[in-house]
Short mmCIF file of C-alpha atoms in Angstrom, two decimals:
data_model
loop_
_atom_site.label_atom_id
_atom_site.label_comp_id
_atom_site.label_asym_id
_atom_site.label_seq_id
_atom_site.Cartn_x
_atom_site.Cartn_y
_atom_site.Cartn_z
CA UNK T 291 55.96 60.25 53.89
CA UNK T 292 58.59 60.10 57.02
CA UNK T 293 62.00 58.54 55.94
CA UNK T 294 64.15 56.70 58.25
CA UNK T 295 67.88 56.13 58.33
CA UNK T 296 67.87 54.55 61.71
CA UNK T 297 68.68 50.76 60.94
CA UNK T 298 65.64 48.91 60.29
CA UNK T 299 64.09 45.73 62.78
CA UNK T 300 62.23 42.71 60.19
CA UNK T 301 58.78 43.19 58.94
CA UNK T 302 56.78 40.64 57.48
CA UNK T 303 55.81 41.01 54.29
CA UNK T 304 51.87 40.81 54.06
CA UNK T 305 50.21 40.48 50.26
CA UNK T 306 47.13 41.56 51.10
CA UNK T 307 48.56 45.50 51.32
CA UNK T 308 47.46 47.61 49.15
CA UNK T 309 48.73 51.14 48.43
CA UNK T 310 50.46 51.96 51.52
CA UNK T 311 52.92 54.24 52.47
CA UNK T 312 56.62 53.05 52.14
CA UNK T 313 58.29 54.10 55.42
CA UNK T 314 57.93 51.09 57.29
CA UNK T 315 60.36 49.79 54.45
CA UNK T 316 62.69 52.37 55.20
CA UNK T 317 66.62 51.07 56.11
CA UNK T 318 69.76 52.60 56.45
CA UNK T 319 73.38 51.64 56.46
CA UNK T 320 74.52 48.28 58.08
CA UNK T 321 70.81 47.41 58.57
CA UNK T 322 70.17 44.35 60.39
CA UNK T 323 67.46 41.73 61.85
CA UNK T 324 66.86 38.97 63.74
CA UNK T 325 67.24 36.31 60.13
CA UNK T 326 68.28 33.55 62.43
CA UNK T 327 65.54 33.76 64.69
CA UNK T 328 62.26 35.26 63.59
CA UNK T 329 61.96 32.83 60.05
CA UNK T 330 59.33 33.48 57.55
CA UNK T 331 56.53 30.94 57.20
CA UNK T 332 57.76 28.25 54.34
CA UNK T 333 60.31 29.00 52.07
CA UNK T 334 61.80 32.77 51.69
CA UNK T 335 64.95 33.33 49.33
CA UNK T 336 66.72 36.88 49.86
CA UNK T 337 69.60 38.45 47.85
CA UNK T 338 71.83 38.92 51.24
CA UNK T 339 74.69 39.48 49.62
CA UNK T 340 75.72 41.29 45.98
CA UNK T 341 79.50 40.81 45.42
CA UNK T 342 82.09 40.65 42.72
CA UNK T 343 81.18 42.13 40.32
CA UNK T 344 81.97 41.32 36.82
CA UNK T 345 82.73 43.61 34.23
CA UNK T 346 82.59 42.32 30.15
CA UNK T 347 83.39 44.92 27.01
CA UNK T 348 86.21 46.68 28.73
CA UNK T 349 87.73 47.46 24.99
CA UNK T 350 85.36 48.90 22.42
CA UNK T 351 81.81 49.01 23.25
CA UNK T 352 79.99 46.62 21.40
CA UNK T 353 76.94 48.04 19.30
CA UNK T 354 77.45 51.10 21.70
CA UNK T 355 77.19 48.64 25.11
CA UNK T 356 79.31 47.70 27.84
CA UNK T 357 78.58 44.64 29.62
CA UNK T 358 78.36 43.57 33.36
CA UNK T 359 77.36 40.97 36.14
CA UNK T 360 77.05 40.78 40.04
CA UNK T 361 77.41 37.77 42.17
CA UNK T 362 74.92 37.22 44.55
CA UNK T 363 74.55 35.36 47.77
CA UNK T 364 71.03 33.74 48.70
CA UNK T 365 69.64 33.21 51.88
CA UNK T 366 66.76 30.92 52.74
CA UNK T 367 64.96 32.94 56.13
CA UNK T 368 62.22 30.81 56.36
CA UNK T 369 61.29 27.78 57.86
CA UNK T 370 61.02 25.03 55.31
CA UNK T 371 63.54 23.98 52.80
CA UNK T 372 63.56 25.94 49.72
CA UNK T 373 63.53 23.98 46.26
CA UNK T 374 66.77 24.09 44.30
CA UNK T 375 65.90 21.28 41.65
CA UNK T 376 68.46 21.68 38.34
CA UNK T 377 66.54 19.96 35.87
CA UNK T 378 62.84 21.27 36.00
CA UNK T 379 61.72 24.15 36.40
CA UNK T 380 61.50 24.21 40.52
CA UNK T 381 64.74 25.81 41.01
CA UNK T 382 65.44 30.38 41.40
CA UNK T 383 66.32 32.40 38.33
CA UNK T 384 68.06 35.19 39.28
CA UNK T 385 67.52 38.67 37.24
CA UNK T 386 70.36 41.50 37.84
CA UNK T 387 69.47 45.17 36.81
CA UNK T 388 71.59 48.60 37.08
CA UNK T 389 70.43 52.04 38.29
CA UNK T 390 71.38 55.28 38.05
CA UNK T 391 70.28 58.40 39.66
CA UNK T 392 71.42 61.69 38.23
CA UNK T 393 71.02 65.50 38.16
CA UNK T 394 71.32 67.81 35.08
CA UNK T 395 69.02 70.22 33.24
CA UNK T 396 67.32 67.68 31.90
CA UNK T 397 66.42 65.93 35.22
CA UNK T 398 66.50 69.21 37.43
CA UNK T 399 65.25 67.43 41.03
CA UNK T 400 66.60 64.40 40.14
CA UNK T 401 65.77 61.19 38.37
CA UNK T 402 66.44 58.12 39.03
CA UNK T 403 66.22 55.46 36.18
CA UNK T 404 66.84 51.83 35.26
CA UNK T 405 70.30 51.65 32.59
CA UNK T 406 70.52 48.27 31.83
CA UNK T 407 69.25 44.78 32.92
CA UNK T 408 70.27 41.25 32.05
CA UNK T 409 68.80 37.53 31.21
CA UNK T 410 68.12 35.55 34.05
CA UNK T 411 70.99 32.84 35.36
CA UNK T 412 68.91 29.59 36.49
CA UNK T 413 70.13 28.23 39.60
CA UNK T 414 71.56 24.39 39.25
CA UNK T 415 72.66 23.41 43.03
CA UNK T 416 72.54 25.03 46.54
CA UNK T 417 75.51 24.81 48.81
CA UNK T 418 74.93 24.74 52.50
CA UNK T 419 76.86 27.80 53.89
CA UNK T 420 76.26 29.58 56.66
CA UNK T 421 77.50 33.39 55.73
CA UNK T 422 74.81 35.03 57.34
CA UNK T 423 75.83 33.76 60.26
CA UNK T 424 72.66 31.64 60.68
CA UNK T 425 72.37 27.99 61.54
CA UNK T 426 71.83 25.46 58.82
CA UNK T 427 69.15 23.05 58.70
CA UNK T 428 67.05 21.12 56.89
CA UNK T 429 63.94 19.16 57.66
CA UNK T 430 64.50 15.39 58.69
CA UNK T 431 62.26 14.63 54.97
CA UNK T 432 64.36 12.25 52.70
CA UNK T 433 66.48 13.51 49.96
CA UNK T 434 66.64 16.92 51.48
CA UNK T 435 69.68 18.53 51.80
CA UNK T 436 72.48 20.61 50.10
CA UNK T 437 72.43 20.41 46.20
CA UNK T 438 68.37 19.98 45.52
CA UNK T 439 67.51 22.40 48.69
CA UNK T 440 68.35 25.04 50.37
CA UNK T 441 67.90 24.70 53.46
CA UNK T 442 66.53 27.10 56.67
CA UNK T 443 69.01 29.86 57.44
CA UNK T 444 71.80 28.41 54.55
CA UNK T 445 73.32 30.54 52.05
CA UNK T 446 74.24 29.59 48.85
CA UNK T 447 76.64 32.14 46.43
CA UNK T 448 77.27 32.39 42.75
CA UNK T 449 79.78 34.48 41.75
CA UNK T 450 79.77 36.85 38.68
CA UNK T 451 81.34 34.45 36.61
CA UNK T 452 78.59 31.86 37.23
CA UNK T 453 75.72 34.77 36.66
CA UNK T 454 77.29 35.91 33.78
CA UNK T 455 77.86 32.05 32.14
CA UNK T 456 75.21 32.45 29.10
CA UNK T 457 74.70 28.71 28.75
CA UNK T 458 72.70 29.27 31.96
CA UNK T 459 70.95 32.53 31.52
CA UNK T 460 67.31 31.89 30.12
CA UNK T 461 65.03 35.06 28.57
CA UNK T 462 62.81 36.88 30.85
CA UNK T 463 59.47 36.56 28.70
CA UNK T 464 59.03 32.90 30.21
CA UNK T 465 58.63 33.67 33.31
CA UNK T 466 55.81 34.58 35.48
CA UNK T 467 56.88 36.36 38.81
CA UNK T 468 54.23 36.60 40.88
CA UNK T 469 53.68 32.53 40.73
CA UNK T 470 56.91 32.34 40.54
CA UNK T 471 56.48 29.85 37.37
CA UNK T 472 58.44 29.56 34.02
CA UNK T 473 59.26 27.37 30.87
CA UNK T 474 61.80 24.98 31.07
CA UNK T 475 63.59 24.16 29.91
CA UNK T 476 64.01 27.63 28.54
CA UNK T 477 64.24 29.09 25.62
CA UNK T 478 67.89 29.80 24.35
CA UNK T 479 67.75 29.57 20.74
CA UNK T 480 68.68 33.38 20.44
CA UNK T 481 72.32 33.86 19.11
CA UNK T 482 75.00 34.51 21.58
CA UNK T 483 77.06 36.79 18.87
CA UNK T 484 79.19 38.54 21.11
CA UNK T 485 80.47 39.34 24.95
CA UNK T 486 77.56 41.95 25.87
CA UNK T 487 74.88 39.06 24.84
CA UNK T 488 72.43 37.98 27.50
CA UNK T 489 74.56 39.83 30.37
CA UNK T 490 74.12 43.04 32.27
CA UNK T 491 73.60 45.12 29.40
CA UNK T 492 73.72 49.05 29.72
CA UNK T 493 74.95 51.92 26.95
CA UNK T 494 78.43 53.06 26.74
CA UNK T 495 77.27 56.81 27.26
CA UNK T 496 75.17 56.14 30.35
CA UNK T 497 78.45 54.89 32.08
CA UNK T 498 80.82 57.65 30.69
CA UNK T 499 81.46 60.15 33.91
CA UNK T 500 82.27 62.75 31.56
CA UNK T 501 78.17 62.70 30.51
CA UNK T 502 77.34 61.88 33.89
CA UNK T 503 79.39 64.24 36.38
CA UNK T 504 78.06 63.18 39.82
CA UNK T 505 75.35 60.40 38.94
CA UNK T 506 75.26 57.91 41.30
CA UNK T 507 75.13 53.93 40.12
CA UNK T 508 73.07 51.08 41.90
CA UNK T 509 72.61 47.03 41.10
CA UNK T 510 70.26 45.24 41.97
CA UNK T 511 69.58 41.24 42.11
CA UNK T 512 66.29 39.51 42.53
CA UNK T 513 65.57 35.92 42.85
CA UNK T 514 62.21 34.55 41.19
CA UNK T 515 61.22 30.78 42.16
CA UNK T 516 57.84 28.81 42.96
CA UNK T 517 57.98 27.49 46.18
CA UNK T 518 58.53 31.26 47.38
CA UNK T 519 56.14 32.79 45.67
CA UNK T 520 53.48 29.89 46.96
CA UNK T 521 54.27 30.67 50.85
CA UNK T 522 53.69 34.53 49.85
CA UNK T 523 57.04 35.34 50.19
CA UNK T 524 57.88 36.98 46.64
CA UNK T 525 57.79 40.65 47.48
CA UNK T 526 61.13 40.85 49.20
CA UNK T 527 63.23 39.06 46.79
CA UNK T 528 64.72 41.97 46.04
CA UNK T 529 67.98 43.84 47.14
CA UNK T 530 70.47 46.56 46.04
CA UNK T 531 74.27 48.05 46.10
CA UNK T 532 75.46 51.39 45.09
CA UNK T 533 78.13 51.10 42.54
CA UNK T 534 80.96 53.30 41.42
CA UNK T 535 82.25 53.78 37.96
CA UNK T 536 86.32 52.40 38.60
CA UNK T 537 87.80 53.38 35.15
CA UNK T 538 86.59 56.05 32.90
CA UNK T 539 88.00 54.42 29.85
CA UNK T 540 86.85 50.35 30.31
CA UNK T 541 83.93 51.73 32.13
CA UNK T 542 84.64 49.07 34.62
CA UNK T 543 81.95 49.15 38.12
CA UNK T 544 82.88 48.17 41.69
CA UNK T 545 80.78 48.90 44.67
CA UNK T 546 81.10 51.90 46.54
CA UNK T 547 83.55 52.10 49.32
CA UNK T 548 81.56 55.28 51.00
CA UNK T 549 78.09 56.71 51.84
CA UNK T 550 75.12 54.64 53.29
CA UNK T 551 74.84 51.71 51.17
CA UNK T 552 78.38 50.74 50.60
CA UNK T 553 76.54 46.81 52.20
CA UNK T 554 73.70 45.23 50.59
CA UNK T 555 70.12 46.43 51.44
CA UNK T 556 68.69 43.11 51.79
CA UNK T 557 64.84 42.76 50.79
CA UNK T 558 65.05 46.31 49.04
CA UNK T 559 64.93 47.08 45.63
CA UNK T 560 67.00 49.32 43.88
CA UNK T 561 64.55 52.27 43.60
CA UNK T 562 64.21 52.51 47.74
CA UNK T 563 67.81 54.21 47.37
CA UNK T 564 65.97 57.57 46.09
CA UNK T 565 63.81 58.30 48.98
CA UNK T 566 66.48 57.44 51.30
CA UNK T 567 68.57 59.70 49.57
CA UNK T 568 66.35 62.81 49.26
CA UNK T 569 63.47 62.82 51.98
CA UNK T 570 61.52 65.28 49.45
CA UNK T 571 60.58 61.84 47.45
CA UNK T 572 57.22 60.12 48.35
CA UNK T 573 57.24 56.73 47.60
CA UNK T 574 54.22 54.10 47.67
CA UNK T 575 53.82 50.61 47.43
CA UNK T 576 50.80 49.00 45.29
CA UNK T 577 50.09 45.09 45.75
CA UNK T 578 47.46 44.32 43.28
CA UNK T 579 45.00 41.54 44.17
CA UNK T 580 45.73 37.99 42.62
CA UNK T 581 49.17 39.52 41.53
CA UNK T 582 52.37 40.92 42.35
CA UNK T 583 53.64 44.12 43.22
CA UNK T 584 54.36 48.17 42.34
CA UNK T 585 56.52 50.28 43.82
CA UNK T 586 55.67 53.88 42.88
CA UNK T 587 57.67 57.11 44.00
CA UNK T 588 57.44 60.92 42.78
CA UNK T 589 59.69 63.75 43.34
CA UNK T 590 58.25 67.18 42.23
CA UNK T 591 60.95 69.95 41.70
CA UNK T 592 60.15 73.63 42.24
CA UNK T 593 62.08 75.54 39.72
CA UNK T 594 60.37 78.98 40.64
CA UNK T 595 58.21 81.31 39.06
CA UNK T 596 54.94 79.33 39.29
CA UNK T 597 56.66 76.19 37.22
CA UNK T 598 57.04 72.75 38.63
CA UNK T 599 58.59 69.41 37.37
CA UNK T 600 56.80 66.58 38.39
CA UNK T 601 59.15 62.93 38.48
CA UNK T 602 57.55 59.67 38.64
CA UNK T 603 59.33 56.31 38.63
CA UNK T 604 57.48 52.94 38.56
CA UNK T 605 59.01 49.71 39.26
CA UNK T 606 57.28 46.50 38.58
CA UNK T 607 58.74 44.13 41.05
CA UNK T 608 56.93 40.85 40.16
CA UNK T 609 53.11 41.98 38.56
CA UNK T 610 52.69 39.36 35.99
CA UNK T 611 49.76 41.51 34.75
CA UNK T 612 51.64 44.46 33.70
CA UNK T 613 51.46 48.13 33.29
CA UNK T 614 50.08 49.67 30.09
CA UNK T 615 49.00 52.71 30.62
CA UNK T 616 49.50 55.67 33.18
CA UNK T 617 47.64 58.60 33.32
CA UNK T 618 47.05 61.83 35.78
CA UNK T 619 44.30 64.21 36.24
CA UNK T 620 45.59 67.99 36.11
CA UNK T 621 43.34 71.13 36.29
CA UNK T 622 41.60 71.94 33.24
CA UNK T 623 43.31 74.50 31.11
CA UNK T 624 47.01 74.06 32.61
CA UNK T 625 49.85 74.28 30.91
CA UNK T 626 52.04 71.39 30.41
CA UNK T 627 55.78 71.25 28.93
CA UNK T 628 58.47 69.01 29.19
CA UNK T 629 56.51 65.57 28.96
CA UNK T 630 58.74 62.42 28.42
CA UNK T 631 59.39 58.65 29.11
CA UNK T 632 62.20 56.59 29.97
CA UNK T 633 62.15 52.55 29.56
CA UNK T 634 65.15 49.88 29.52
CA UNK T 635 65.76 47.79 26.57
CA UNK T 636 64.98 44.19 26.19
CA UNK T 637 67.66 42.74 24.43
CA UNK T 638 69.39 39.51 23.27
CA UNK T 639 66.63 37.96 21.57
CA UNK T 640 63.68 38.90 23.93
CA UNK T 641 60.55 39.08 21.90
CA UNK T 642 58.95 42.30 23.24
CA UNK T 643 59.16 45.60 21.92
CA UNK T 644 61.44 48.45 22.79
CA UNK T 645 59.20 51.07 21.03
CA UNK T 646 58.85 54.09 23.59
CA UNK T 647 55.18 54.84 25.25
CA UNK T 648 52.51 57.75 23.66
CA UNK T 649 52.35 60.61 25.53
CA UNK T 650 49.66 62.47 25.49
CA UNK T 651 50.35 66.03 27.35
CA UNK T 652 46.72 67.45 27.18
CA UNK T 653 46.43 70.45 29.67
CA UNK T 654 43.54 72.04 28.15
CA UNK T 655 41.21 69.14 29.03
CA UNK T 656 42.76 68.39 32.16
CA UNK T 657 45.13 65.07 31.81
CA UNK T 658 48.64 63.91 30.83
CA UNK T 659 49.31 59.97 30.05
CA UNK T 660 51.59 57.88 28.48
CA UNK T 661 50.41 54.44 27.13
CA UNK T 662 51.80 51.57 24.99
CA UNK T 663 49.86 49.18 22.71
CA UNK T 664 47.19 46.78 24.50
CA UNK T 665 47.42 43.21 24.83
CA UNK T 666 44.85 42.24 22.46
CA UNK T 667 46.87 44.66 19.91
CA UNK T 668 50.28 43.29 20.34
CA UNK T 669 51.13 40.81 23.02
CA UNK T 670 54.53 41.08 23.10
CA UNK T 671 54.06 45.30 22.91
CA UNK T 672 56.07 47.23 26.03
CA UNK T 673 54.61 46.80 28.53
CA UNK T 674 56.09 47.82 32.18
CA UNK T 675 56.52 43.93 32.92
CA UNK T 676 58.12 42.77 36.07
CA UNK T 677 62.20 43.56 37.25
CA UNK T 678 61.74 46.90 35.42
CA UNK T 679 61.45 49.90 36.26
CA UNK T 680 59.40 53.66 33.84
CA UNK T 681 60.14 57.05 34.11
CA UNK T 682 57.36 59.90 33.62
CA UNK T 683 57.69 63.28 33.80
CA UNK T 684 56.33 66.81 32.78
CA UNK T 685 56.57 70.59 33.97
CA UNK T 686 53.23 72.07 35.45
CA UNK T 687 52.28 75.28 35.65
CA UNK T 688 50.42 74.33 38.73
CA UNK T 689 51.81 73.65 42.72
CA UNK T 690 51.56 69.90 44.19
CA UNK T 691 48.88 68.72 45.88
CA UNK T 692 47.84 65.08 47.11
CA UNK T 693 45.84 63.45 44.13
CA UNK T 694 45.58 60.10 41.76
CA UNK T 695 47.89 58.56 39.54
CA UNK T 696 45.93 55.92 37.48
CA UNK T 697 47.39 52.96 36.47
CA UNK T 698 45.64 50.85 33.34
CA UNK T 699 47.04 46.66 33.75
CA UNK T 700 48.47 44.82 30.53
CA UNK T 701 46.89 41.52 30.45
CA UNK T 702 43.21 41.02 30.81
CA UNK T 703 41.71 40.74 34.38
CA UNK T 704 39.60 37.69 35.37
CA UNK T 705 36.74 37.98 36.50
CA UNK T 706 37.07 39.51 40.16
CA UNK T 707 39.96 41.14 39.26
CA UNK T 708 40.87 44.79 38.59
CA UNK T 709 41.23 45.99 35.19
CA UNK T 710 43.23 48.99 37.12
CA UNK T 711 43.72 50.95 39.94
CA UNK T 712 44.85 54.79 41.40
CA UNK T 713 47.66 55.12 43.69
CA UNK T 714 47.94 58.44 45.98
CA UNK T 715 50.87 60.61 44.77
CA UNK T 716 51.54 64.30 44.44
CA UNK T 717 49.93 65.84 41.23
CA UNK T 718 49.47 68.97 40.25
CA UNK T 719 46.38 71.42 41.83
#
C-alpha cells in the first residue's frame, strides 16, 4: 500500500468496489476539495466539522466511566435536498465514537482500538448555514427549505450539548445503516440513571495518561439517514479529530492543537488515522454486495529472533449484515502465542451482548480465528455490527507474506448473496 500526506482532490464514492486498496482514500492535514462545485448525485450528508466538545463525569467516575460528546457540523455536497423530517423516521442520527492508538508491551507495533462509543442523537431541524463556504440552495419543490431539509451545499451544526441531550439520543440496535432505515419513534425506555448514560461512554483507566504515556486519542462522528443511503452515498458519512487528554484528574478531552489532524478529516473514519500515521500499516476496504462497508487494516511488528506480532483492526462502517467470525490460514505446525480480542461495550440499555469472541489459536493444523455466537444461536450475540470497530492479534513464529483473512457475515445471506468473503492482508508464511 502507498500512503499519501499530500492533501487529497474528491473521489466519488462507488459501491460496487470491492476489496481495494485504501490509498486513493489517503488525506493529510488541511485537506480540501472542490464541495461547492463537483456535488454528489442526490443527497450526501458529511461530518465537515467536529467541534466543542463536551466533557460529562469530571468528578468521580461513574461505574468506572467518564463521559463525553462532540458537536458536529453537517454538510449536504450533493445535489438534491437532503431530508431532515423531526417526526418520522426520515431525518440523520448521528453516532459519535472515541479512538485510541497506543504503544506498550502489550501492543508492541502499535494498536489502535475503539474506547468508547455513544447512542445516537436524532436530528430534529436543519439550519441553512453556509460554513463551508458553499452556496445554499434548495430546489424550487414546495415546502423545501431550512427546518425539514437541508439543502445543497448548507450546513447545519449541533453542538455537544444538543448531541449529548439524552431525550434525543435513540439505541443503536434499531437501526439499519446500510439502508439507512430505523424505528421510530425509537426506543428509549432504558433508564437514564446517571450522567455517563446514553453519552460518549469510555473507561476511566483508558483516559488516565499515567496508564497511557503517549497514546494518542481520536473522535469520530457519523451521520446515518435514508435518503443518503438510497443515492449510494453512505460510505463517506464518516469523519474524525485527534483529541488530547486536557486534565489528568477530570479526564477532560479537547482537540489537538498540533500534528496533522488538528482539522476534521472529512469523509474519513477514525481508523484511516493509523496508516497515515505509520506507512508500515496496510489497510483495505471491503464493500460487500447488497450491503455496506469494511474497512480492514493490519500492522505486523517484527520483534526479532524469528517472532512476529501480527495486528488487525476491523471497522464496520455501515454492514447491516455483520461480522461473526474471522479466521486466517497459517502454515501447518506454527507456533502461535499471544492471541487476543478487543471489542467496545454496548451500553445503556442496548440489548446485545458484550461477551468477548472465542479464539481459537490452532497452529498445529494451520489456522487462528476468533468467532462469536451465530445468529440463529443468539440474535442479539456480539456481533462486529456497524460504527464499531475489533481488534485481533497473535505472535507468529513465521515472516509476513500476502495471504487471506476470511471473514464469516452475522445475519443470513439471501439468496445471491455471500455468506462471506476473504480480504488480502499480510499473514503469516
Amino acid at each position: 500500500m502507498t500512503n499519501s500526506t499530500a492533501p487529497r482532490t474528491r473521489a466519488r464514492r462507488h459501491p460496487a468496489r470491492v476489496a481495494l486498496g485504501y490509498a486513493a482514500l489517503a488525506v493529510g492535514a488541511g485537506a480540501v476539495w472542490a464541495v461547492c462545485t463537483d456535488a454528489s448525485v442526490g443527497p450526501d450528508v458529511v461530518v465537515f466539522t467536529l467541534y466543542g466538545p463536551g466533557n460529562y463525569v469530571t468528578g468521580t467516575p461513574v461505574d468506572g466511566k467518564r463521559a463525553y460528546a462532540l458537536g458536529t457540523v453537517s454538510l449536504n455536497e450533493g445535489d438534491k435536498d437532503l431530508k431532515w423530517f423531526a417526526n418520522v423516521n426520515e431525518h440523520p442520527v448521528i453516532g459519535q465514537n472515541l479512538y485510541r492508538l497506543k504503544t506498550d508491551a502489550a501492543r508492541p507495533g502499535g494498536r489502535f482500538e475503539q474506547v468508547g462509543m455513544s447512542w445516537l442523537k436524532h436530528g430534529f431541524t436543519a439550519l441553512t448555514m453556509t460554513d463551508a463556504g458553499c452556496t445554499c440552495t434548495f430546489e424550487p419543490e414546495p415546502g423545501h427549505g431550512g427546518g425539514p431539509y437541508l439543502g445543497q451545499g448548507c450546513t447545519d451544526p449541533y453542538s455537544a450539548s444538543l448531541n449529548a441531550d439524552r431525550s434525543r439520543l435513540g439505541p443503536r440496535y434499531q437501526v439499519n445503516a446500510a439502508t439507512g432505515f430505523y424505528t421510530y419513534p425509537f426506543d428509549n425506555s432504558a433508564t437514564v440513571d446517571d450522567e455517563a448514560d446514553r453519552r460518549l461512554q469510555v473507561a476511566d483507566g483508558d483516559m488516565d495518561p499515567a496508564q497511557n504515556p503517549g497514546a494518542r486519542y481520536f473522535g469520530e462522528g457519523q451521520y446515518v439517514t435514508p435518503d443518503d443511503a438510497a443515492a449510494g452515498n453512505a460510505f463517506n458519512n464518516a469523519s474524525f479529530r485527534e483529541m488530547v487528554v486536557t486534565n489528568a484528574t477530570t479526564r477532560s478531552l479537547g482537540y489537538a492543537d498540533s500534528g496533522p489532524f488538528t482539522s476534521t478529516q472529512v469523509e474519513l473514519p477514525a481508523l484511516a488515522a493509523w496508516p497515515l500515521i505509520d506507512a508500515s500499516v496496510v489497510m483495505e476496504v471491503a464493500d460487500i454486495f447488497a450491503d455496506g462497508r469494511l474497512h480492514l487494516a493490519a500492522k505486523v511488528h517484527d520483534y526479532g529472533g524469528g517472532l512476529w506480532r501480527y495486528e488487525y483492526a476491523i471497522h464496520n462502517l455501515n454492514s447491516h449484515r455483520s461480522v461473526q467470525r474471522v479466521e486466517i490460514a497459517v502454515p501447518p505446525g506454527s507456533a502461535l502465542s499471544s492471541a487476543g480480542f478487543h471489542d467496545v461495550d454496548y451500553h445503556s440499555g442496548e440489548p446485545y451482548s458484550n461477551a468477548d469472541w472465542t479464539i481459537d489459536a490452532d497452529g498445529p493444523n494451520g489456522h487462528v480465528a476468533w468467532f462469536g455466537e451465530t445468529q440463529a444461536t443468539n440474535a442479539d450475540a456480539n456481533a462486529l455490527r456497524w460504527g464499531t470497530t475489533y481488534n485481533f492479534w497473535f505472535d507468529s513464529d513465521q515472516a509476513p507474506g500476502p495471504g487471506l483473512v476470511a471473514l464469516t457475515l452475522f445475519r443470513a445471506a439471501a439468496p445471491g448473496e455471500p455468506a462471506g468473503f476473504s480480504v488480502n492482508l499480510p499473514v503469516p508464511g
